[in-house]
Amino acid sequence: MGQSNPIIALWQAALLGVWGMVAAVEGRELWSQRMKPCSPPLFVFGASYMDVGENAAAMPFREGSEREPYGLDYFDGKPTGRYSNGRVITDHISQGLGQDIMSPYLRDVGTGFRNGVNFASSGSTARNSSFIFDGSSSGGLFSLSIQVDQFRVFHKQALKMYQLKKDTAGRLPAPEDFPRGVYIIETGNNDYNWLHLDQNDEALISSVLEHIEHAIQTLYLDGARTIVVFDIFPRGCYPDQMSRTNGPDDRTEDGCYLPAMKVIETHNAGLREMVGRLNDQLPGANVIVFSLFDMFMSAIRNPLKFGLKYTHKSCCGYGGGEYNFDLYIKCSEERIIDGELRKANVCENRSEYMMWDAIHPTDAFTFHIAQAFLHGRHMEPPFFIKEMCWLQL
């Protein structure tokens, strides 16, 4: 007998807890009698820009985002497994739609999935790869394909609960919510992490795009019709990459790390080509690219427009200087060096910083990203989510 996969077993066990809780809840109305929300449900896939505590729920006490000062400016100042001083992008999108903040898929205490589900897992990749798994870290726990499979299980179970009339409290999406939902994918950056950012590896880029395309096609076959894929942010402009530069020859006109920018720009161009092709091939599909790259570059070039003073410097980090970044003392970390305890510091005027830590934006800038999403900016082809408002007359 072969051993079962511990990761798959982990989320299957947690899922059983969710269904048991939902089935036990007493409600006053049947599904057909519920009011429909005036906004589409969200089904979210991706990495740390979207993770609302999935890794922390799956493997507690292993993420830096579970330690202070993460969560400093929201959630009563306590860390929640989000890589932010407050909220992440989907939190702001949900609130902008008048919905409650989303729960991670694996959290089964006090969870409600009426407005959708968040499957995003910090450190995850688009490809079926992960970091070395020794139990010490939950980074890269669920790749994109695993997240999509988790959704397929969730969808099947939700439909079964509806058919058996067991979700009388309305804690799950109704069958008609799945085709009218908005499916958000933010992935790819971690596939190019560190070792690959110095080389424009066409084979690697093609592989990443193929896995994203397969995920979109799988979701489409499972009923998804509106799918928004985020392109990759300008990683070469982030503190962790800019600190690697050796001189003016490896910088862009904006001062960003050129080798990393070339990789990301090649990926993003391929993503747009692929999305255009899918819209031609999949009947009734509306696949859209939301450009994180353009959003960040707009802030870098026009910081005052977003109330920013610092676009290349970490608010939470160590070392001070131009980037406030040290590879060995990251946000929430401390280390004894030369007999002295040194730990990451936190800036006071956080709303003036684009970057919270070396690779994640502040709550303040994340709000601007969500506003752009909600108002249809940086979308290709054009998409305005509030046009999907569904009123019950």
Tab-separated table of C-alpha atoms in Angstrom:
chain	number	residue	atom	x	y	z
A	1	MET	CA	0.000	0.000	0.000
A	2	GLY	CA	1.397	3.440	-0.941
A	3	GLN	CA	1.275	6.392	1.390
A	4	SER	CA	-1.351	9.070	0.741
A	5	ASN	CA	-0.270	12.602	-0.115
A	6	PRO	CA	-0.242	14.533	3.215
A	7	ILE	CA	-1.046	17.857	1.544
A	8	ILE	CA	-4.092	16.500	-0.304
A	9	ALA	CA	-5.229	14.708	2.847
A	10	LEU	CA	-4.862	17.940	4.794
A	11	TRP	CA	-7.246	19.990	2.705
A	12	GLN	CA	-9.671	17.097	2.227
A	13	ALA	CA	-9.956	16.724	5.993
A	14	ALA	CA	-10.487	20.439	6.444
A	15	LEU	CA	-13.120	20.423	3.697
A	16	LEU	CA	-15.087	17.716	5.487
A	17	GLY	CA	-15.137	19.982	8.531
A	18	VAL	CA	-16.592	22.827	6.464
A	19	TRP	CA	-19.379	20.668	5.016
A	20	GLY	CA	-20.235	19.239	8.411
A	21	MET	CA	-20.497	22.712	9.910
A	22	VAL	CA	-22.653	24.011	7.062
A	23	ALA	CA	-24.999	21.046	7.196
A	24	ALA	CA	-25.504	21.490	10.938
A	25	VAL	CA	-26.453	25.167	10.812
A	26	GLU	CA	-30.151	25.861	11.255
A	27	GLY	CA	-31.613	28.534	8.998
A	28	ARG	CA	-34.952	30.160	8.337
A	29	GLU	CA	-35.016	30.244	4.539
A	30	LEU	CA	-34.430	27.799	1.767
A	31	TRP	CA	-31.956	28.593	-1.010
A	32	SER	CA	-34.615	29.631	-3.473
A	33	GLN	CA	-35.959	32.216	-1.028
A	34	ARG	CA	-32.671	33.995	-0.443
A	35	MET	CA	-31.995	37.486	-1.718
A	36	LYS	CA	-29.281	37.597	-4.369
A	37	PRO	CA	-26.358	39.940	-3.611
A	38	CYS	CA	-25.891	42.988	-5.806
A	39	SER	CA	-22.430	41.864	-6.858
A	40	PRO	CA	-20.927	38.699	-8.318
A	41	PRO	CA	-19.283	36.120	-6.057
A	42	LEU	CA	-15.493	35.970	-6.301
A	43	PHE	CA	-13.420	32.836	-6.724
A	44	VAL	CA	-9.774	33.684	-6.127
A	45	PHE	CA	-6.598	31.785	-7.035
A	46	GLY	CA	-3.006	32.881	-6.660
A	47	ALA	CA	-0.186	33.643	-4.271
A	48	SER	CA	0.621	36.076	-1.457
A	49	TYR	CA	-0.967	39.137	-3.074
A	50	MET	CA	-4.302	37.342	-2.648
A	51	ASP	CA	-3.752	34.927	0.260
A	52	VAL	CA	-6.126	35.768	3.134
A	53	GLY	CA	-4.770	33.078	5.457
A	54	GLU	CA	-4.836	29.834	3.435
A	55	ASN	CA	-1.283	28.780	4.277
A	56	ALA	CA	-1.758	29.789	7.901
A	57	ALA	CA	-4.890	27.634	8.105
A	58	ALA	CA	-3.206	24.660	6.449
A	59	MET	CA	0.071	24.794	8.380
A	60	PRO	CA	-0.099	27.223	11.306
A	61	PHE	CA	2.871	29.113	12.804
A	62	ARG	CA	5.177	28.774	9.806
A	63	GLU	CA	4.543	31.952	7.814
A	64	GLY	CA	6.235	35.280	8.460
A	65	SER	CA	2.799	36.813	7.856
A	66	GLU	CA	1.570	35.143	11.062
A	67	ARG	CA	3.930	37.256	13.166
A	68	GLU	CA	3.831	40.909	14.116
A	69	PRO	CA	4.021	43.512	12.643
A	70	TYR	CA	1.925	41.966	9.850
A	71	GLY	CA	-1.687	43.074	10.290
A	72	LEU	CA	-0.555	46.141	12.201
A	73	ASP	CA	-3.117	48.557	10.719
A	74	TYR	CA	-6.198	46.348	10.466
A	75	PHE	CA	-7.756	43.268	12.063
A	76	ASP	CA	-7.256	44.813	15.532
A	77	GLY	CA	-3.553	45.090	14.792
A	78	LYS	CA	-3.035	41.317	14.776
A	79	PRO	CA	-1.444	39.163	12.046
A	80	THR	CA	-3.898	37.039	10.064
A	81	GLY	CA	-1.641	35.266	7.586
A	82	ARG	CA	-1.820	38.167	5.113
A	83	TYR	CA	1.392	39.613	3.703
A	84	SER	CA	0.432	43.200	4.452
A	85	ASN	CA	0.239	45.706	7.267
A	86	GLY	CA	-3.513	45.303	6.775
A	87	ARG	CA	-5.570	44.014	3.880
A	88	VAL	CA	-4.627	42.371	0.593
A	89	ILE	CA	-6.100	43.104	-2.829
A	90	THR	CA	-9.140	40.838	-2.610
A	91	ASP	CA	-10.089	42.273	0.795
A	92	HIS	CA	-10.391	45.728	-0.725
A	93	ILE	CA	-12.233	44.370	-3.778
A	94	SER	CA	-14.756	42.544	-1.584
A	95	GLN	CA	-15.345	45.602	0.553
A	96	GLY	CA	-15.661	47.760	-2.545
A	97	LEU	CA	-18.450	45.457	-3.727
A	98	GLY	CA	-20.223	45.745	-0.386
A	99	GLN	CA	-19.324	42.185	0.606
A	100	ASP	CA	-17.723	40.775	3.719
A	101	ILE	CA	-13.999	40.066	3.605
A	102	MET	CA	-13.387	36.624	2.135
A	103	SER	CA	-12.399	33.563	4.115
A	104	PRO	CA	-9.626	31.188	3.058
A	105	TYR	CA	-10.837	27.879	1.696
A	106	LEU	CA	-9.372	25.792	4.512
A	107	ARG	CA	-10.726	27.807	7.421
A	108	ASP	CA	-13.734	25.989	8.871
A	109	VAL	CA	-14.508	28.101	11.966
A	110	GLY	CA	-16.968	30.941	11.416
A	111	THR	CA	-16.611	30.556	7.665
A	112	GLY	CA	-19.163	31.715	5.138
A	113	PHE	CA	-18.670	31.234	1.406
A	114	ARG	CA	-21.835	32.933	0.161
A	115	ASN	CA	-19.825	35.610	-1.694
A	116	GLY	CA	-17.165	33.238	-2.972
A	117	VAL	CA	-14.007	31.459	-1.874
A	118	ASN	CA	-10.326	32.360	-1.734
A	119	PHE	CA	-7.940	29.511	-2.593
A	120	ALA	CA	-4.767	31.637	-2.900
A	121	SER	CA	-1.632	30.239	-1.273
A	122	SER	CA	1.435	32.352	-0.503
A	123	GLY	CA	4.566	31.309	-2.366
A	124	SER	CA	2.610	29.227	-4.860
A	125	THR	CA	3.633	28.803	-8.484
A	126	ALA	CA	1.715	28.475	-11.730
A	127	ARG	CA	3.662	25.318	-12.553
A	128	ASN	CA	3.284	22.118	-10.565
A	129	SER	CA	6.385	22.849	-8.567
A	130	SER	CA	7.059	23.900	-5.010
A	131	PHE	CA	9.869	24.666	-2.653
A	132	ILE	CA	11.546	21.839	-0.742
A	133	PHE	CA	8.847	20.634	1.637
A	134	ASP	CA	10.287	19.717	5.022
A	135	GLY	CA	7.461	20.993	7.224
A	136	SER	CA	9.314	24.092	8.413
A	137	SER	CA	7.588	26.446	5.977
A	138	SER	CA	4.211	26.569	4.272
A	139	GLY	CA	5.486	28.685	1.362
A	140	GLY	CA	4.443	27.317	-2.021
A	141	LEU	CA	2.073	24.833	-0.417
A	142	PHE	CA	-0.642	24.727	-3.102
A	143	SER	CA	0.287	25.329	-6.736
A	144	LEU	CA	-2.246	26.812	-9.161
A	145	SER	CA	-3.407	23.420	-10.418
A	146	ILE	CA	-4.061	22.217	-6.852
A	147	GLN	CA	-6.065	25.370	-6.139
A	148	VAL	CA	-8.160	24.785	-9.264
A	149	ASP	CA	-8.754	21.182	-8.195
A	150	GLN	CA	-9.805	22.427	-4.762
A	151	PHE	CA	-12.341	24.666	-6.478
A	152	ARG	CA	-13.677	21.752	-8.527
A	153	VAL	CA	-14.244	19.763	-5.325
A	154	PHE	CA	-15.873	22.779	-3.661
A	155	HIS	CA	-18.166	23.345	-6.654
A	156	LYS	CA	-19.262	19.717	-6.718
A	157	GLN	CA	-19.933	19.623	-2.984
A	158	ALA	CA	-21.820	22.942	-3.015
A	159	LEU	CA	-24.139	21.656	-5.750
A	160	LYS	CA	-24.703	18.467	-3.759
A	161	MET	CA	-25.577	20.458	-0.638
A	162	TYR	CA	-28.068	22.490	-2.683
A	163	GLN	CA	-29.706	19.395	-4.141
A	164	LEU	CA	-30.060	17.877	-0.652
A	165	LYS	CA	-31.373	21.231	0.690
A	166	LYS	CA	-28.786	21.137	3.485
A	167	ASP	CA	-27.517	24.718	3.184
A	168	THR	CA	-30.589	26.357	4.653
A	169	ALA	CA	-28.544	29.163	6.220
A	170	GLY	CA	-27.198	30.305	2.861
A	171	ARG	CA	-23.514	29.878	3.638
A	172	LEU	CA	-22.595	28.560	0.178
A	173	PRO	CA	-22.950	29.946	-3.347
A	174	ALA	CA	-26.130	28.910	-5.163
A	175	PRO	CA	-25.791	26.925	-8.412
A	176	GLU	CA	-26.446	30.031	-10.528
A	177	ASP	CA	-23.673	31.911	-8.708
A	178	PHE	CA	-20.884	29.838	-10.251
A	179	PRO	CA	-21.372	30.822	-13.921
A	180	ARG	CA	-21.994	34.473	-12.995
A	181	GLY	CA	-19.017	34.676	-10.637
A	182	VAL	CA	-15.758	36.482	-11.303
A	183	TYR	CA	-12.726	34.196	-11.232
A	184	ILE	CA	-9.488	35.989	-10.313
A	185	ILE	CA	-6.034	34.508	-10.943
A	186	GLU	CA	-2.802	36.116	-9.706
A	187	THR	CA	0.143	33.822	-10.365
A	188	GLY	CA	3.507	33.431	-12.076
A	189	ASN	CA	5.877	35.644	-10.113
A	190	ASN	CA	7.137	32.830	-7.888
A	191	ASP	CA	7.972	30.701	-10.915
A	192	TYR	CA	10.670	33.233	-11.781
A	193	ASN	CA	11.886	33.747	-8.235
A	194	TRP	CA	15.519	34.553	-7.552
A	195	LEU	CA	17.433	32.000	-9.627
A	196	HIS	CA	15.617	32.785	-12.858
A	197	LEU	CA	15.353	36.558	-12.712
A	198	ASP	CA	18.784	36.975	-14.269
A	199	GLN	CA	17.982	35.059	-17.431
A	200	ASN	CA	15.265	35.466	-20.017
A	201	ASP	CA	14.485	31.763	-20.176
A	202	GLU	CA	11.975	31.350	-23.003
A	203	ALA	CA	11.320	27.699	-22.174
A	204	LEU	CA	10.495	28.566	-18.576
A	205	ILE	CA	8.214	31.428	-19.603
A	206	SER	CA	6.394	29.182	-22.076
A	207	SER	CA	5.900	26.544	-19.382
A	208	VAL	CA	4.476	29.067	-16.917
A	209	LEU	CA	2.040	30.419	-19.522
A	210	GLU	CA	0.977	26.898	-20.508
A	211	HIS	CA	0.041	26.121	-16.906
A	212	ILE	CA	-1.951	29.344	-16.594
A	213	GLU	CA	-3.735	28.552	-19.854
A	214	HIS	CA	-4.562	25.045	-18.651
A	215	ALA	CA	-5.985	26.478	-15.394
A	216	ILE	CA	-8.212	28.883	-17.336
A	217	GLN	CA	-9.441	26.107	-19.618
A	218	THR	CA	-10.178	23.840	-16.636
A	219	LEU	CA	-12.172	26.560	-14.885
A	220	TYR	CA	-14.057	27.243	-18.119
A	221	LEU	CA	-15.009	23.566	-18.444
A	222	ASP	CA	-16.253	23.714	-14.856
A	223	GLY	CA	-18.565	26.617	-15.673
A	224	ALA	CA	-16.450	29.766	-15.245
A	225	ARG	CA	-17.113	32.433	-17.860
A	226	THR	CA	-15.587	35.655	-16.527
A	227	ILE	CA	-11.922	35.162	-15.646
A	228	VAL	CA	-9.582	38.032	-14.745
A	229	VAL	CA	-5.887	37.150	-14.877
A	230	PHE	CA	-3.393	39.514	-13.264
A	231	ASP	CA	-0.163	40.051	-15.122
A	232	ILE	CA	3.065	40.156	-13.102
A	233	PHE	CA	4.066	43.302	-11.274
A	234	PRO	CA	7.406	45.016	-12.127
A	235	ARG	CA	9.483	42.859	-9.803
A	236	GLY	CA	12.681	44.584	-10.897
A	237	CYS	CA	11.426	47.755	-9.191
A	238	TYR	CA	11.031	46.103	-5.781
A	239	PRO	CA	13.521	46.585	-2.931
A	240	ASP	CA	14.730	42.981	-2.955
A	241	GLN	CA	15.707	43.195	-6.635
A	242	MET	CA	16.946	46.770	-6.736
A	243	SER	CA	19.393	45.988	-3.944
A	244	ARG	CA	21.057	43.460	-6.293
A	245	THR	CA	22.054	45.970	-8.948
A	246	ASN	CA	25.743	46.449	-9.756
A	247	GLY	CA	25.646	49.694	-11.698
A	248	PRO	CA	23.809	51.897	-14.196
A	249	ASP	CA	24.064	49.377	-17.031
A	250	ASP	CA	21.618	46.976	-15.340
A	251	ARG	CA	18.985	49.594	-14.543
A	252	THR	CA	16.013	50.807	-16.546
A	253	GLU	CA	15.135	54.476	-17.047
A	254	ASP	CA	12.967	54.173	-13.927
A	255	GLY	CA	15.913	52.865	-11.931
A	256	CYS	CA	14.630	49.267	-11.803
A	257	TYR	CA	16.690	46.075	-12.112
A	258	LEU	CA	16.830	45.458	-15.857
A	259	PRO	CA	17.315	41.635	-16.054
A	260	ALA	CA	14.216	41.029	-13.912
A	261	MET	CA	12.168	43.533	-15.909
A	262	LYS	CA	12.991	41.781	-19.191
A	263	VAL	CA	11.709	38.440	-17.881
A	264	ILE	CA	8.493	39.968	-16.544
A	265	GLU	CA	7.797	41.990	-19.692
A	266	THR	CA	8.249	38.884	-21.860
A	267	HIS	CA	5.839	36.943	-19.635
A	268	ASN	CA	3.244	39.716	-19.687
A	269	ALA	CA	3.348	40.040	-23.473
A	270	GLY	CA	2.837	36.277	-23.807
A	271	LEU	CA	-0.035	36.401	-21.318
A	272	ARG	CA	-1.894	38.986	-23.414
A	273	GLU	CA	-1.421	36.942	-26.565
A	274	MET	CA	-2.683	33.829	-24.807
A	275	VAL	CA	-5.743	35.580	-23.359
A	276	GLY	CA	-6.669	36.941	-26.784
A	277	ARG	CA	-6.439	33.444	-28.234
A	278	LEU	CA	-8.619	31.947	-25.480
A	279	ASN	CA	-11.320	34.554	-26.016
A	280	ASP	CA	-11.447	33.467	-29.663
A	281	GLN	CA	-11.494	29.758	-28.824
A	282	LEU	CA	-13.858	29.511	-25.833
A	283	PRO	CA	-17.508	30.328	-26.653
A	284	GLY	CA	-19.060	32.744	-24.170
A	285	ALA	CA	-15.787	33.271	-22.307
A	286	ASN	CA	-14.670	36.700	-21.151
A	287	VAL	CA	-11.008	36.413	-20.180
A	288	ILE	CA	-9.418	39.701	-19.126
A	289	VAL	CA	-5.915	40.803	-18.171
A	290	PHE	CA	-5.656	43.200	-15.234
A	291	SER	CA	-2.250	44.862	-15.361
A	292	LEU	CA	-0.516	44.995	-12.016
A	293	PHE	CA	2.562	45.971	-14.001
A	294	ASP	CA	0.944	49.158	-15.338
A	295	MET	CA	-0.562	49.938	-11.942
A	296	PHE	CA	2.789	49.821	-10.168
A	297	MET	CA	4.622	51.675	-12.921
A	298	SER	CA	2.004	54.422	-12.786
A	299	ALA	CA	2.725	54.841	-9.074
A	300	ILE	CA	6.494	54.756	-9.577
A	301	ARG	CA	6.314	57.470	-12.228
A	302	ASN	CA	3.593	59.552	-10.547
A	303	PRO	CA	3.874	58.850	-6.800
A	304	LEU	CA	2.067	61.988	-5.667
A	305	LYS	CA	-1.043	60.858	-7.554
A	306	PHE	CA	-1.291	58.034	-5.014
A	307	GLY	CA	-0.110	60.019	-1.988
A	308	LEU	CA	3.265	58.269	-2.000
A	309	LYS	CA	6.752	59.472	-1.130
A	310	TYR	CA	8.629	56.155	-1.226
A	311	THR	CA	8.203	53.687	-4.085
A	312	HIS	CA	11.430	51.640	-3.878
A	313	LYS	CA	11.887	51.438	-0.102
A	314	SER	CA	10.423	48.852	2.281
A	315	CYS	CA	8.383	50.200	5.149
A	316	CYS	CA	9.102	47.042	7.135
A	317	GLY	CA	12.674	45.821	6.790
A	318	TYR	CA	16.215	46.192	8.027
A	319	GLY	CA	19.240	48.165	6.957
A	320	GLY	CA	17.789	51.590	6.254
A	321	GLY	CA	19.284	53.375	3.300
A	322	GLU	CA	17.666	53.562	-0.098
A	323	TYR	CA	15.784	50.245	0.094
A	324	ASN	CA	15.629	49.227	3.794
A	325	PHE	CA	16.155	45.624	2.783
A	326	ASP	CA	18.378	42.869	4.124
A	327	LEU	CA	18.080	39.325	2.800
A	328	TYR	CA	18.800	37.858	6.236
A	329	ILE	CA	16.576	40.107	8.353
A	330	LYS	CA	13.225	40.418	6.619
A	331	CYS	CA	10.031	41.925	7.961
A	332	SER	CA	8.955	40.181	11.209
A	333	GLU	CA	12.425	38.601	11.584
A	334	GLU	CA	15.304	39.105	13.999
A	335	ARG	CA	18.838	37.761	14.124
A	336	ILE	CA	21.867	37.921	16.410
A	337	ILE	CA	24.804	39.430	14.519
A	338	ASP	CA	28.167	39.993	16.219
A	339	GLY	CA	26.531	39.294	19.574
A	340	GLU	CA	23.827	41.917	19.037
A	341	LEU	CA	20.128	41.266	18.462
A	342	ARG	CA	18.974	43.018	15.321
A	343	LYS	CA	15.431	43.028	14.030
A	344	ALA	CA	13.353	44.552	11.269
A	345	ASN	CA	11.968	48.016	11.844
A	346	VAL	CA	8.646	49.526	10.785
A	347	CYS	CA	8.149	52.985	9.321
A	348	GLU	CA	5.681	55.387	10.936
A	349	ASN	CA	4.090	57.006	7.879
A	350	ARG	CA	2.986	53.783	6.225
A	351	SER	CA	0.484	55.357	3.836
A	352	GLU	CA	3.385	57.153	2.127
A	353	TYR	CA	5.058	53.857	1.174
A	354	MET	CA	4.182	51.747	-1.836
A	355	MET	CA	5.906	48.672	-0.387
A	356	TRP	CA	5.152	47.193	3.034
A	357	ASP	CA	7.960	44.644	2.947
A	358	ALA	CA	10.389	43.884	0.133
A	359	ILE	CA	7.809	42.393	-2.249
A	360	HIS	CA	4.303	43.165	-0.924
A	361	PRO	CA	2.433	46.478	-1.123
A	362	THR	CA	1.045	48.388	1.838
A	363	ASP	CA	-2.623	48.373	2.736
A	364	ALA	CA	-2.807	51.955	1.433
A	365	PHE	CA	-1.450	51.135	-2.013
A	366	THR	CA	-3.410	47.894	-2.171
A	367	PHE	CA	-6.533	50.040	-1.829
A	368	HIS	CA	-5.533	51.914	-4.997
A	369	ILE	CA	-5.003	48.613	-6.839
A	370	ALA	CA	-8.481	47.446	-5.848
A	371	GLN	CA	-10.019	50.748	-6.888
A	372	ALA	CA	-8.450	50.409	-10.325
A	373	PHE	CA	-9.876	46.890	-10.553
A	374	LEU	CA	-13.347	47.979	-9.443
A	375	HIS	CA	-13.454	50.896	-11.875
A	376	GLY	CA	-12.195	48.971	-14.884
A	377	ARG	CA	-8.791	50.603	-15.203
A	378	HIS	CA	-5.763	48.700	-16.561
A	379	MET	CA	-8.123	46.052	-18.013
A	380	GLU	CA	-7.632	44.419	-21.423
A	381	PRO	CA	-10.161	43.908	-22.946
A	382	PRO	CA	-12.298	46.468	-21.063
A	383	PHE	CA	-14.177	45.052	-18.068
A	384	PHE	CA	-16.215	46.823	-15.384
A	385	ILE	CA	-17.155	44.451	-12.570
A	386	LYS	CA	-20.022	46.569	-11.270
A	387	GLU	CA	-21.885	46.040	-14.532
A	388	MET	CA	-22.370	42.467	-13.303
A	389	CYS	CA	-24.558	43.645	-10.413
A	390	TRP	CA	-27.537	41.300	-10.177
A	391	LEU	CA	-30.581	42.820	-8.495
A	392	GLN	CA	-33.538	40.756	-7.441
A	393	LEU	CA	-36.628	42.689	-8.564
